[in-house]
Structures are given as structure tokens and as C-alpha cells.
């Protein structure tokens, strides 16, 4: 027994999942959000991941920074500020102000999602409201600094009160929260979907393995059954031949004259013995066909003598039943590749069935003709390309009880009979057609069932022509 399949809980998925901004929102969306804030408030905004990777940047370098960066010491001071701001932790309060030597300032804030820190927001540079002119740190940053120019550029830095920045940041964080929420929802849904697909796949794999196991076991059982049947049938045949032989001798009076009643009893022993023998021979054939040990000796043959022999063998049976049995050959028949003995067995079985299931005054016709077959061609264009083949078709037509369409595929199964009730009026064991099917397969032919309007059945056997230069061949079916 396998372990019960684990339940998938949404909470497990959500908690097991480390929320990262970059997994939930695409970069384009973040950039767009930052750009719209810069457009609205004129203050640069950047978003960083918890690990410190820049995710969105809608800031263009301010003129003051650009100027300071042209001076060697200014550039150094600027780089130190930038790296300081970038690595600044927003602290326990999640909001820290970070001044710049130019007098401008930055705010570094934590981005929270579901109580966890998922990134950082950097707003700035902006000019705090209490800064009126360039501080000493700016004026002293580089000897080459043009103080007037620096003052003018500083005035161009967007000015904002601390609480204005707080409000702007709150807006931005609220918008971000909304985006994160929908991104997270989609993420969780897809994770759940993935988990359930994985689970279904696992269950499917488990079932496939079990099915394969059952299939292997059945195949092994089938093989054992075939070899058991073969052995038992073989062992039964020898004593049965003796029973039949001795009953024949008894009925011929070789052991003394028999009274009429004794004669009748011996006759019954003989008939039942014959019935049993034909069943055993059928079983032996089937097991040989199943195990592939039945030899089918292929050669080029004419089918007419085979069919004529079948008709002459079964004419007495037909007469006894009052059913007309005839053979019709339409046109000239070409040779086929086949084993005459096995083909005789095929048509004996089919005609026997036809006679058995046709009531008195009915008719059974064995009809042979050549039919065109479009080969394997498929579709109009291909029909032109693939050469047509002429097959031999032998139809066994009867005017009997017919076979319902839904039963047709099953009558070729071993032991299957349409009416298998105990009150069944026809004899037999249900082996005939399964042998027929296998023998026809061994000839690369086909067998199908059609209606014989207005009543009865037609078994249609099709046999392919021999290959143009095919040498005689011995093959075994199965
Ligand atoms: N010509 C037919 N008309 C009506 N039913 C048929 C005909 N041929 C076969 N069947 C049906 O198909 C079943 C299977 O035929 P199959 O020849 O395999 O077995 P069977 O004739 O019953 O026994 P067996 O051939 O082993 O003596 C028959 O029992 C019958 O129900
Ligand atoms: Mg039969």
C-alpha cells in the first residue's frame, strides 16, 4: 500500500513561500509606477529588493549632481553619499532620513508586505524646507567649485517638507501594496495549480504502475492458461482416440453382436467422443496459434479447389438440415498466397457456422471474386499515387438468425457465443471463429461481418495477392 496522498493547504503554500517583490511584480510595472510618481511630484523614486538589487529607477540625474560630478573631489563625495544611501537600513521604524553634503536629502523607507519586509524605497534627492542656501559641506567639497553656480543649481532641487515626503511615500507604498497583493494572489494560484497538477501526475503514475503490474500478471496468467490448455488437450486426445476406436469396433460387432439398445448406447458414446475430440483439437489449434507454434506453409495457390472441397465435405450436413449449400465463382480468380490446409479450416468453420445457424429451407452460399483495394492510400491525391491492389474476397452468406451489430466484434473472442444460456439450442464451444480470425491474420488477410439482407449473416474474408516475386515461405502466426 502506498502512503495516503498529502493534502494541499493554501496556508502551507503561502507561508512556505518567501515573498519577493521581483517574483510578484514585473519590472516594467514597477518602473511605470515610479515614473508616474516622478511625473506627479517631481521627486525621484527608486525601489530596491531586500537583497539590495535595484528593481525600478525613475530618477534622472539632477543638474546639481551632474555639476558636482564634474569635479574630482565632488565626484568622490557624491559616490560616497550614493553608496551610503543605497546601503542605508530603514531601521526599526522603517523610515530614515539621509542628508547629502549638497544640502539635499534622501528618505529610505521599508516596503512591507504581510508584515514582512520585502524591499526598500528611496525618495530623493529633495531639498528640505529648512535649507535656504548651500551648506558649508557643499562649498568646501572641492576647491574648484563655483559657489554661485552651486547655489543656483541647489535652488532647482525640488523642495519638500518632511511630512509631504511621508505622504507621497505612503501613497506610493499603498499603490505598491495593491500591486503586490494581486501579484501574490496570482502567484499563489499558479503555485496551487502547479502543486495540484504535480499531485495528479503522481497519482496517475501510481495508477499506471499498478495497471502495468496487473497487465503483466494477466499476461503471465494467460500464458500459463495457454500452456495448461495445450498440455491437457494433448493428454486427453490419446485416451479419447481409444474410446472412439473401441466404440467403433463395438458397433461393428467385433466383440460380438449387440442388441439394438446396446448399438444405440455405443453410437452415443461414439458421437460424444467425436464431439469431445473436435473440441480438444480446437483447443490445441488455438493454443498453438496463441503461442506462435502453429506452422502456416505459404505458397501460391488457387482458392477454388479449397472451396470445392469445403462444399463437398459439408454437403451431407447441409442435406441433413434441409439447407441449400452452393458455391458461386464470379469471374476469374487470381492466385493467393496461403496454406490450403489452413484455409480449408477457415472456410469449414465459417460454412459449418452458417449451416448451424440457418434454419431449414434456408441457403448458404460460398461466393468468391476479385475486388479492388485502394491499398494504404489515404485521401484523393494519394489514391492516385498508391497502386490499387486486387484481393481475393470469399463471402460466406447465409439466411440464418443473423448476428446483432453490437455482438460482432466479440464473436471472434475464444469461447464467446451470442447466446450462452443453458437453454441454447445450438451446439459448439465458441472456439471456431477465434481460430478463423487468427488463421486469417496469419495470411495477412481480414475477416469481417456484414448483414445479409433481408436476413442472415455474411462473413467476408479478404486475402491479399502474392507478392510479385515472393518465394515460397514458411511463417508462424502470433
Ligand atoms: N453464421 C452465423 N450466424 C449467426 N450467428 C453466428 C454465425 N456464426 C457465428 N455465430 C455466433 O458466433 C458465436 C461464435 O462462433 P464460433 O464458431 O466461434 O463458436 P461456435 O460455433 O458456437 O462453437 P465451435 O465453432 O467452437 O463449435 C456462435 O456461438 C454464434 O453465436
Ligand atoms: Mg463454430
Short mmCIF file of C-alpha atoms and ligand atoms in Angstrom, two decimals:
data_model
loop_
_atom_site.label_atom_id
_atom_site.label_comp_id
_atom_site.label_asym_id
_atom_site.label_seq_id
_atom_site.Cartn_x
_atom_site.Cartn_y
_atom_site.Cartn_z
CA UNK A 1 0.00 0.00 0.00
CA UNK A 2 1.24 3.46 -0.76
CA UNK A 3 1.11 6.36 1.71
CA UNK A 4 -2.07 8.46 1.56
CA UNK A 5 -1.69 11.45 -0.74
CA UNK A 6 -0.79 14.67 1.13
CA UNK A 7 -3.44 17.37 1.30
CA UNK A 8 -2.50 20.67 -0.31
CA UNK A 9 -3.18 23.55 2.06
CA UNK A 10 -3.24 27.11 0.79
CA UNK A 11 -1.67 28.34 4.05
CA UNK A 12 1.27 25.99 3.60
CA UNK A 13 1.92 27.36 0.18
CA UNK A 14 1.61 30.99 1.30
CA UNK A 15 3.85 30.59 4.33
CA UNK A 16 6.35 28.34 2.65
CA UNK A 17 6.70 31.00 0.02
CA UNK A 18 9.26 33.72 0.64
CA UNK A 19 7.65 36.79 -0.83
CA UNK A 20 9.98 38.72 -3.11
CA UNK A 21 8.87 41.81 -4.98
CA UNK A 22 10.65 40.73 -8.13
CA UNK A 23 8.70 37.42 -8.19
CA UNK A 24 5.33 39.08 -7.84
CA UNK A 25 5.51 42.21 -9.97
CA UNK A 26 7.23 42.56 -13.30
CA UNK A 27 9.96 45.19 -13.67
CA UNK A 28 8.01 47.11 -16.29
CA UNK A 29 5.11 47.54 -13.87
CA UNK A 30 7.43 48.85 -11.11
CA UNK A 31 9.19 51.27 -13.46
CA UNK A 32 5.82 52.52 -14.65
CA UNK A 33 4.69 53.12 -11.06
CA UNK A 34 7.84 55.06 -10.19
CA UNK A 35 7.68 57.12 -13.38
CA UNK A 36 4.11 58.19 -12.67
CA UNK A 37 5.14 59.35 -9.17
CA UNK A 38 8.07 61.34 -10.53
CA UNK A 39 5.75 62.95 -13.07
CA UNK A 40 3.21 63.80 -10.36
CA UNK A 41 5.51 65.06 -7.59
CA UNK A 42 8.79 65.81 -9.37
CA UNK A 43 10.82 63.91 -6.76
CA UNK A 44 12.96 60.92 -7.85
CA UNK A 45 11.99 57.47 -6.57
CA UNK A 46 13.86 54.17 -6.60
CA UNK A 47 12.85 50.69 -5.46
CA UNK A 48 15.34 48.13 -4.19
CA UNK A 49 14.88 44.46 -3.28
CA UNK A 50 15.69 43.27 0.28
CA UNK A 51 18.99 41.98 -1.06
CA UNK A 52 19.81 45.47 -2.38
CA UNK A 53 19.21 44.94 -6.10
CA UNK A 54 17.80 47.96 -7.95
CA UNK A 55 14.35 46.99 -9.24
CA UNK A 56 12.99 50.30 -10.52
CA UNK A 57 14.52 53.71 -11.06
CA UNK A 58 12.62 56.66 -12.41
CA UNK A 59 15.19 59.28 -11.46
CA UNK A 60 17.30 61.23 -13.90
CA UNK A 61 20.48 62.79 -12.58
CA UNK A 62 19.83 66.23 -11.15
CA UNK A 63 21.75 69.14 -12.64
CA UNK A 64 23.43 69.86 -9.27
CA UNK A 65 24.67 66.28 -9.02
CA UNK A 66 25.83 66.39 -12.63
CA UNK A 67 27.81 69.55 -11.91
CA UNK A 68 29.36 68.26 -8.67
CA UNK A 69 30.31 65.08 -10.51
CA UNK A 70 32.46 67.08 -12.91
CA UNK A 71 34.78 67.97 -10.02
CA UNK A 72 37.21 65.25 -8.89
CA UNK A 73 36.56 65.59 -5.14
CA UNK A 74 32.90 66.31 -5.74
CA UNK A 75 32.62 63.03 -7.63
CA UNK A 76 34.19 61.16 -4.70
CA UNK A 77 31.85 62.78 -2.17
CA UNK A 78 28.90 62.10 -4.42
CA UNK A 79 29.83 58.40 -4.82
CA UNK A 80 30.20 58.07 -1.02
CA UNK A 81 26.72 59.58 -0.49
CA UNK A 82 25.10 57.40 -3.11
CA UNK A 83 26.59 54.21 -1.72
CA UNK A 84 25.66 55.31 1.82
CA UNK A 85 22.06 55.87 0.79
CA UNK A 86 21.90 52.60 -1.11
CA UNK A 87 23.10 50.57 1.83
CA UNK A 88 21.12 52.52 4.40
CA UNK A 89 18.91 50.32 6.56
CA UNK A 90 15.48 51.92 7.13
CA UNK A 91 15.80 50.93 10.79
CA UNK A 92 13.17 49.60 13.16
CA UNK A 93 10.77 52.42 12.29
CA UNK A 94 11.13 51.68 8.60
CA UNK A 95 11.81 55.32 7.69
CA UNK A 96 15.17 57.08 7.92
CA UNK A 97 16.28 60.49 6.58
CA UNK A 98 19.71 60.60 4.97
CA UNK A 99 21.27 64.01 4.30
CA UNK A 100 23.57 64.73 1.37
CA UNK A 101 26.63 67.05 1.57
CA UNK A 102 24.91 69.29 -1.00
CA UNK A 103 22.17 70.19 1.50
CA UNK A 104 19.63 67.99 -0.30
CA UNK A 105 18.33 64.85 1.43
CA UNK A 106 17.03 61.33 0.85
CA UNK A 107 14.44 59.23 2.68
CA UNK A 108 14.99 55.49 2.92
CA UNK A 109 11.82 53.55 3.75
CA UNK A 110 10.96 49.89 4.19
CA UNK A 111 8.42 48.28 1.88
CA UNK A 112 6.33 45.85 3.92
CA UNK A 113 4.06 43.09 2.67
CA UNK A 114 2.01 40.93 5.01
CA UNK A 115 4.13 42.11 7.95
CA UNK A 116 7.39 41.21 6.29
CA UNK A 117 9.99 43.50 4.82
CA UNK A 118 10.17 42.88 1.08
CA UNK A 119 12.21 45.81 -0.16
CA UNK A 120 13.26 49.44 0.21
CA UNK A 121 12.05 52.69 -1.24
CA UNK A 122 14.44 55.61 -1.72
CA UNK A 123 12.88 59.04 -2.26
CA UNK A 124 15.16 61.92 -3.22
CA UNK A 125 17.14 63.97 -3.63
CA UNK A 126 14.81 66.72 -2.44
CA UNK A 127 15.53 69.95 -0.64
CA UNK A 128 14.25 70.00 2.95
CA UNK A 129 12.20 73.13 3.70
CA UNK A 130 14.70 74.39 6.32
CA UNK A 131 17.62 74.55 3.88
CA UNK A 132 17.89 78.03 2.37
CA UNK A 133 21.35 78.09 0.81
CA UNK A 134 24.34 75.87 0.07
CA UNK A 135 25.77 74.43 3.29
CA UNK A 136 29.47 74.56 4.14
CA UNK A 137 29.82 70.88 3.22
CA UNK A 138 28.90 71.72 -0.39
CA UNK A 139 31.02 74.84 -0.63
CA UNK A 140 34.08 73.04 0.75
CA UNK A 141 33.70 69.88 -1.26
CA UNK A 142 36.14 70.90 -4.00
CA UNK A 143 38.37 73.94 -4.37
CA UNK A 144 37.24 74.35 -7.97
CA UNK A 145 33.55 74.64 -7.02
CA UNK A 146 31.77 77.67 -8.43
CA UNK A 147 29.73 78.72 -5.35
CA UNK A 148 27.27 80.84 -7.32
CA UNK A 149 26.54 78.10 -9.78
CA UNK A 150 26.16 75.62 -6.95
CA UNK A 151 23.70 77.95 -5.17
CA UNK A 152 21.64 78.40 -8.36
CA UNK A 153 21.52 74.68 -9.04
CA UNK A 154 20.64 73.89 -5.43
CA UNK A 155 17.56 76.08 -5.76
CA UNK A 156 16.45 73.92 -8.65
CA UNK A 157 16.31 70.79 -6.43
CA UNK A 158 12.60 70.11 -5.69
CA UNK A 159 11.77 71.42 -2.26
CA UNK A 160 9.56 69.38 0.08
CA UNK A 161 8.54 69.30 3.73
CA UNK A 162 9.29 66.12 5.67
CA UNK A 163 5.62 65.25 6.11
CA UNK A 164 4.93 65.88 2.41
CA UNK A 165 7.57 63.28 1.62
CA UNK A 166 5.94 60.96 4.18
CA UNK A 167 2.55 61.38 2.47
CA UNK A 168 3.97 60.90 -1.04
CA UNK A 169 5.76 57.75 0.15
CA UNK A 170 2.59 56.49 1.84
CA UNK A 171 0.70 56.86 -1.48
CA UNK A 172 3.41 55.06 -3.34
CA UNK A 173 3.51 52.25 -0.77
CA UNK A 174 -0.27 51.86 -0.89
CA UNK A 175 -0.17 51.53 -4.69
CA UNK A 176 2.71 49.10 -4.39
CA UNK A 177 0.83 47.09 -1.80
CA UNK A 178 -2.09 46.71 -4.16
CA UNK A 179 0.15 45.53 -6.98
CA UNK A 180 1.94 43.13 -4.65
CA UNK A 181 -1.37 41.74 -3.41
CA UNK A 182 -2.68 40.93 -6.87
CA UNK A 183 0.72 39.62 -7.94
CA UNK A 184 0.89 37.45 -4.84
CA UNK A 185 -2.63 36.15 -5.41
CA UNK A 186 -1.78 35.17 -8.98
CA UNK A 187 1.48 33.63 -7.76
CA UNK A 188 -0.24 31.55 -5.07
CA UNK A 189 -2.94 30.46 -7.51
CA UNK A 190 -0.39 29.32 -10.02
CA UNK A 191 1.61 27.59 -7.28
CA UNK A 192 -1.52 25.76 -6.14
CA UNK A 193 -2.33 24.85 -9.68
CA UNK A 194 1.17 23.54 -10.14
CA UNK A 195 1.00 21.57 -6.90
CA UNK A 196 -2.32 20.02 -7.86
CA UNK A 197 -1.05 19.14 -11.33
CA UNK A 198 2.02 17.59 -9.73
CA UNK A 199 -0.18 15.62 -7.34
CA UNK A 200 -2.45 14.43 -10.16
CA UNK A 201 0.59 13.41 -12.14
CA UNK A 202 1.94 11.47 -9.17
CA UNK A 203 -1.39 9.69 -8.70
CA UNK A 204 -1.53 8.96 -12.40
CA UNK A 205 1.97 7.50 -12.30
CA UNK A 206 1.00 5.34 -9.34
CA UNK A 207 -2.08 4.08 -11.17
CA UNK A 208 -0.13 3.44 -14.34
CA UNK A 209 2.40 1.39 -12.39
CA UNK A 210 -0.41 -0.64 -10.81
CA UNK A 211 -2.06 -1.16 -14.18
CA UNK A 212 1.22 -2.25 -15.70
CA UNK A 213 1.69 -4.70 -12.84
CA UNK A 214 -1.83 -6.07 -13.31
CA UNK A 215 -1.28 -6.28 -17.04
CA UNK A 216 1.97 -8.21 -16.61
CA UNK A 217 0.27 -10.57 -14.17
CA UNK A 218 -2.63 -11.15 -16.56
CA UNK A 219 -0.26 -11.77 -19.43
CA UNK A 220 1.61 -14.32 -17.37
CA UNK A 221 -1.69 -15.97 -16.37
CA UNK A 222 -2.75 -16.02 -20.00
CA UNK A 223 0.50 -17.71 -20.94
CA UNK A 224 0.04 -20.27 -18.16
CA UNK A 225 -3.55 -20.86 -19.28
CA UNK A 226 -2.43 -21.47 -22.86
CA UNK A 227 0.27 -23.90 -21.87
CA UNK A 228 -2.13 -25.64 -19.46
CA UNK A 229 -4.72 -25.98 -22.23
CA UNK A 230 -2.13 -27.30 -24.62
CA UNK A 231 -0.90 -29.94 -22.15
CA UNK A 232 -4.35 -31.04 -21.02
CA UNK A 233 -5.71 -31.20 -24.57
CA UNK A 234 -2.76 -33.22 -25.68
CA UNK A 235 -3.12 -35.65 -22.79
CA UNK A 236 -6.87 -36.03 -23.40
CA UNK A 237 -6.53 -36.73 -27.08
CA UNK A 238 -4.81 -40.14 -26.77
CA UNK A 239 -7.34 -41.87 -24.47
CA UNK A 240 -10.18 -40.27 -26.42
CA UNK A 241 -8.91 -41.73 -29.66
CA UNK A 242 -9.01 -45.14 -27.96
CA UNK A 243 -12.58 -44.59 -26.72
CA UNK A 244 -13.71 -43.65 -30.22
CA UNK A 245 -11.82 -46.56 -31.79
CA UNK A 246 -13.22 -49.12 -29.34
CA UNK A 247 -16.78 -47.80 -29.67
CA UNK A 248 -16.42 -48.16 -33.46
CA UNK A 249 -15.21 -51.74 -33.06
CA UNK A 250 -18.08 -52.50 -30.70
CA UNK A 251 -20.67 -51.07 -33.10
CA UNK A 252 -19.14 -53.08 -35.95
CA UNK A 253 -19.79 -56.22 -33.86
CA UNK A 254 -16.10 -57.11 -33.50
CA UNK A 255 -16.72 -58.09 -29.87
CA UNK A 256 -19.94 -59.93 -30.56
CA UNK A 257 -23.39 -58.91 -31.77
CA UNK A 258 -25.07 -56.02 -29.96
CA UNK A 259 -28.73 -55.64 -29.15
CA UNK A 260 -30.41 -52.56 -30.73
CA UNK A 261 -30.30 -50.79 -27.38
CA UNK A 262 -26.58 -51.56 -26.93
CA UNK A 263 -25.99 -50.39 -30.50
CA UNK A 264 -27.71 -47.08 -29.66
CA UNK A 265 -25.66 -46.60 -26.49
CA UNK A 266 -22.40 -47.33 -28.27
CA UNK A 267 -23.49 -44.92 -31.03
CA UNK A 268 -23.96 -42.18 -28.40
CA UNK A 269 -20.53 -42.92 -26.87
CA UNK A 270 -19.01 -42.63 -30.35
CA UNK A 271 -20.78 -39.33 -31.21
CA UNK A 272 -19.97 -37.68 -27.89
CA UNK A 273 -16.40 -38.91 -28.20
CA UNK A 274 -16.16 -37.28 -31.63
CA UNK A 275 -17.60 -34.01 -30.24
CA UNK A 276 -15.05 -34.04 -27.45
CA UNK A 277 -12.25 -34.76 -29.91
CA UNK A 278 -13.17 -31.83 -32.12
CA UNK A 279 -13.24 -29.56 -29.04
CA UNK A 280 -9.81 -30.81 -27.98
CA UNK A 281 -8.39 -30.37 -31.47
CA UNK A 282 -9.81 -26.82 -31.50
CA UNK A 283 -8.15 -26.07 -28.17
CA UNK A 284 -4.86 -27.45 -29.40
CA UNK A 285 -5.06 -25.31 -32.54
CA UNK A 286 -5.86 -22.22 -30.53
CA UNK A 287 -3.04 -22.72 -28.07
CA UNK A 288 -0.63 -23.35 -30.94
CA UNK A 289 -1.84 -20.19 -32.66
CA UNK A 290 -1.53 -18.21 -29.42
CA UNK A 291 1.95 -19.45 -28.67
CA UNK A 292 3.02 -18.98 -32.28
CA UNK A 293 3.98 -22.62 -32.72
CA UNK A 294 1.46 -23.39 -35.47
CA UNK A 295 3.21 -23.51 -38.79
CA UNK A 296 1.47 -21.93 -41.75
CA UNK A 297 3.08 -23.04 -45.01
CA UNK A 298 2.58 -20.32 -47.57
CA UNK A 299 2.61 -20.94 -51.28
CA UNK A 300 0.84 -19.63 -54.38
CA UNK A 301 -2.45 -21.45 -54.56
CA UNK A 302 -5.78 -21.32 -56.34
CA UNK A 303 -8.66 -20.99 -53.90
CA UNK A 304 -11.30 -22.81 -55.99
CA UNK A 305 -10.20 -26.38 -55.15
CA UNK A 306 -10.08 -25.44 -51.46
CA UNK A 307 -13.63 -24.08 -51.54
CA UNK A 308 -14.91 -27.02 -53.61
CA UNK A 309 -13.51 -29.40 -51.03
CA UNK A 310 -15.26 -27.48 -48.22
CA UNK A 311 -18.58 -27.69 -50.09
CA UNK A 312 -18.22 -31.39 -50.75
CA UNK A 313 -17.26 -32.08 -47.11
CA UNK A 314 -20.27 -30.22 -45.76
CA UNK A 315 -22.89 -31.12 -48.37
CA UNK A 316 -24.11 -34.13 -46.32
CA UNK A 317 -24.60 -31.87 -43.26
CA UNK A 318 -26.49 -29.33 -45.39
CA UNK A 319 -28.73 -32.04 -46.88
CA UNK A 320 -29.49 -33.45 -43.47
CA UNK A 321 -30.59 -30.00 -42.33
CA UNK A 322 -32.55 -29.17 -45.48
CA UNK A 323 -30.37 -26.15 -46.25
CA UNK A 324 -29.13 -25.47 -49.76
CA UNK A 325 -25.33 -25.17 -49.96
CA UNK A 326 -23.81 -23.79 -53.14
CA UNK A 327 -20.62 -22.24 -54.43
CA UNK A 328 -20.54 -19.27 -56.82
CA UNK A 329 -17.34 -18.07 -58.51
CA UNK A 330 -17.66 -14.62 -60.08
CA UNK A 331 -15.18 -14.03 -62.90
CA UNK A 332 -11.68 -15.43 -62.95
CA UNK A 333 -9.91 -15.82 -59.64
CA UNK A 334 -6.24 -14.97 -59.30
CA UNK A 335 -3.90 -16.99 -57.11
CA UNK A 336 -3.37 -16.06 -53.49
CA UNK A 337 -0.59 -16.69 -51.02
CA UNK A 338 -1.76 -19.20 -48.48
CA UNK A 339 -1.72 -22.57 -46.80
CA UNK A 340 -4.50 -24.68 -48.39
CA UNK A 341 -4.96 -26.84 -45.29
CA UNK A 342 -5.39 -23.81 -43.01
CA UNK A 343 -7.65 -22.00 -45.46
CA UNK A 344 -9.79 -25.11 -45.69
CA UNK A 345 -10.05 -24.99 -41.89
CA UNK A 346 -11.14 -21.34 -42.09
CA UNK A 347 -13.94 -21.97 -44.56
CA UNK A 348 -15.05 -25.25 -42.94
CA UNK A 349 -15.56 -23.29 -39.72
CA UNK A 350 -17.44 -20.48 -41.43
CA UNK A 351 -19.67 -22.78 -43.50
CA UNK A 352 -20.31 -25.01 -40.50
CA UNK A 353 -21.47 -21.97 -38.57
CA UNK A 354 -23.62 -20.77 -41.46
CA UNK A 355 -25.29 -24.17 -41.68
CA UNK A 356 -25.69 -24.41 -37.93
CA UNK A 357 -27.40 -21.02 -37.59
CA UNK A 358 -29.58 -21.29 -40.71
CA UNK A 359 -32.97 -22.94 -40.33
CA UNK A 360 -34.42 -25.49 -42.72
CA UNK A 361 -35.15 -24.29 -46.26
CA UNK A 362 -32.53 -21.61 -45.95
CA UNK A 363 -29.46 -21.21 -48.15
CA UNK A 364 -25.73 -20.92 -47.62
CA UNK A 365 -23.62 -19.52 -50.45
CA UNK A 366 -19.86 -19.58 -50.73
CA UNK A 367 -19.08 -16.74 -53.13
CA UNK A 368 -15.59 -15.94 -54.43
CA UNK A 369 -14.48 -12.96 -56.51
CA UNK A 370 -11.66 -10.50 -57.00
CA UNK A 371 -12.08 -6.99 -55.54
CA UNK A 372 -10.13 -3.80 -56.00
CA UNK A 373 -8.50 -2.35 -52.92
CA UNK A 374 -7.02 1.16 -52.87
CA UNK A 375 -4.09 -0.08 -50.79
CA UNK A 376 -2.99 2.12 -47.91
CA UNK A 377 -3.72 5.32 -49.85
CA UNK A 378 -5.47 7.95 -47.83
CA UNK A 379 -7.19 10.94 -49.41
CA UNK A 380 -7.87 11.71 -53.05
CA UNK A 381 -4.36 12.71 -54.07
CA UNK A 382 -2.82 9.65 -52.51
CA UNK A 383 -5.18 7.27 -54.26
CA UNK A 384 -3.56 8.36 -57.49
CA UNK A 385 -0.12 7.64 -56.12
CA UNK A 386 -0.69 4.30 -54.40
CA UNK A 387 -1.31 1.47 -56.86
CA UNK A 388 -4.57 -0.37 -56.36
CA UNK A 389 -4.35 -3.98 -55.30
CA UNK A 390 -6.66 -6.79 -56.31
CA UNK A 391 -7.60 -9.01 -53.38
CA UNK A 392 -9.47 -12.25 -53.31
CA UNK A 393 -12.76 -11.98 -51.46
CA UNK A 394 -14.63 -15.02 -50.22
CA UNK A 395 -18.10 -14.42 -48.80
CA UNK A 396 -19.95 -16.96 -46.71
CA UNK A 397 -23.57 -15.85 -46.96
CA UNK A 398 -26.41 -17.41 -45.01
CA UNK A 399 -30.08 -16.71 -44.48
CA UNK A 400 -29.94 -17.64 -40.80
CA UNK A 401 -30.58 -15.97 -37.48
CA UNK A 402 -28.05 -13.16 -38.02
CA UNK A 403 -25.61 -11.56 -35.54
CA UNK A 404 -26.61 -8.27 -33.86
CA UNK A 405 -24.16 -5.46 -34.77
CA UNK A 406 -23.08 -4.94 -31.13
CA UNK A 407 -22.05 -8.61 -30.84
CA UNK A 408 -19.94 -8.70 -33.99
CA UNK A 409 -16.62 -7.59 -32.53
CA UNK A 410 -16.92 -10.14 -29.71
CA UNK A 411 -17.77 -13.32 -31.62
CA UNK A 412 -14.10 -13.63 -32.58
CA UNK A 413 -13.14 -13.98 -28.89
CA UNK A 414 -12.41 -17.52 -27.74
CA UNK A 415 -15.40 -19.20 -26.06
CA UNK A 416 -17.72 -16.29 -26.84
CA UNK A 417 -21.17 -17.23 -28.05
CA UNK A 418 -24.00 -14.80 -28.70
CA UNK A 419 -26.45 -16.81 -26.65
CA UNK A 420 -24.54 -18.73 -24.00
CA UNK A 421 -27.61 -19.61 -21.90
CA UNK A 422 -28.16 -23.15 -20.74
CA UNK A 423 -31.23 -23.31 -22.97
CA UNK A 424 -29.13 -22.57 -26.03
CA UNK A 425 -30.28 -24.71 -28.91
CA UNK A 426 -27.02 -24.76 -30.92
CA UNK A 427 -24.02 -26.92 -30.07
CA UNK A 428 -20.37 -25.85 -30.09
CA UNK A 429 -17.90 -24.28 -27.72
CA UNK A 430 -17.21 -20.89 -29.24
CA UNK A 431 -13.70 -21.62 -30.49
CA UNK A 432 -14.33 -21.73 -34.25
CA UNK A 433 -14.25 -18.02 -35.03
CA UNK A 434 -11.27 -17.26 -32.79
CA UNK A 435 -9.29 -19.84 -34.78
CA UNK A 436 -10.62 -18.38 -38.04
CA UNK A 437 -9.52 -14.87 -37.07
CA UNK A 438 -6.02 -15.94 -36.12
CA UNK A 439 -5.57 -18.03 -39.25
CA UNK A 440 -6.77 -15.20 -41.49
CA UNK A 441 -4.41 -12.81 -39.66
CA UNK A 442 -1.57 -15.23 -40.34
CA UNK A 443 -2.42 -14.89 -44.05
CA UNK A 444 -2.27 -11.07 -43.76
CA UNK A 445 -5.95 -11.10 -44.60
CA UNK A 446 -9.05 -9.67 -42.93
CA UNK A 447 -12.37 -11.07 -41.82
CA UNK A 448 -15.49 -9.00 -41.16
CA UNK A 449 -19.20 -9.50 -40.69
CA UNK A 450 -21.97 -7.91 -42.75
CA UNK A 451 -25.74 -8.19 -42.86
CA UNK A 452 -27.27 -10.40 -45.49
CA UNK A 453 -30.46 -8.51 -46.34
CA UNK A 454 -33.25 -9.25 -45.69
CA UNK A 455 -31.96 -11.79 -43.17
CA UNK A 456 -28.83 -13.66 -42.25
CA UNK A 457 -25.13 -13.05 -41.97
CA UNK A 458 -22.20 -12.66 -44.35
CA UNK A 459 -18.65 -13.41 -43.24
CA UNK A 460 -16.27 -11.68 -45.64
CA UNK A 461 -12.70 -12.98 -45.81
CA UNK A 462 -10.19 -10.98 -47.85
CA UNK A 463 -6.83 -12.40 -48.83
CA UNK A 464 -4.06 -10.35 -50.43
CA UNK A 465 -2.40 -11.39 -53.70
CA UNK A 466 1.06 -12.98 -53.50
CA UNK A 467 3.98 -10.56 -53.79
CA UNK A 468 5.19 -10.44 -57.43
CA UNK A 469 8.35 -12.45 -56.91
CA UNK A 470 7.77 -13.84 -53.44
CA UNK A 471 9.48 -17.21 -52.92
CA UNK A 472 7.55 -19.92 -51.02
CA UNK A 473 7.61 -19.01 -47.39
CA UNK A 474 7.03 -20.70 -44.06
CA UNK A 475 5.80 -18.44 -41.29
CA UNK A 476 4.25 -18.87 -37.91
CA UNK A 477 1.45 -16.63 -36.71
CA UNK A 478 1.40 -14.93 -33.34
N1 LIG B 1 -23.37 -17.55 -39.34
C1 LIG B 1 -23.72 -17.23 -38.11
N2 LIG B 1 -24.98 -16.81 -37.84
C2 LIG B 1 -25.34 -16.46 -36.60
N3 LIG B 1 -24.52 -16.47 -35.53
C3 LIG B 1 -23.27 -16.88 -35.73
C4 LIG B 1 -22.80 -17.27 -37.02
N4 LIG B 1 -21.51 -17.61 -36.91
C5 LIG B 1 -21.17 -17.44 -35.61
N5 LIG B 1 -22.22 -17.01 -34.90
C6 LIG B 1 -22.25 -16.67 -33.46
O1 LIG B 1 -20.92 -16.56 -33.04
C7 LIG B 1 -20.64 -17.48 -31.98
C8 LIG B 1 -19.21 -17.93 -32.04
O2 LIG B 1 -19.00 -18.77 -33.17
P1 LIG B 1 -17.86 -19.83 -33.11
O3 LIG B 1 -17.77 -20.51 -34.41
O4 LIG B 1 -16.64 -19.19 -32.57
O5 LIG B 1 -18.39 -20.81 -31.98
P2 LIG B 1 -19.46 -21.99 -32.05
O6 LIG B 1 -19.84 -22.22 -33.46
O7 LIG B 1 -20.50 -21.64 -31.07
O8 LIG B 1 -18.61 -23.19 -31.49
P3 LIG B 1 -17.46 -24.02 -32.25
O9 LIG B 1 -17.19 -23.31 -33.54
O10 LIG B 1 -16.31 -23.97 -31.32
O11 LIG B 1 -18.00 -25.37 -32.43
C9 LIG B 1 -21.64 -18.58 -32.19
O12 LIG B 1 -21.89 -19.28 -31.00
C10 LIG B 1 -22.86 -17.78 -32.61
O13 LIG B 1 -23.49 -17.20 -31.50
MG1 LIG B 2 -18.36 -22.50 -34.97
#
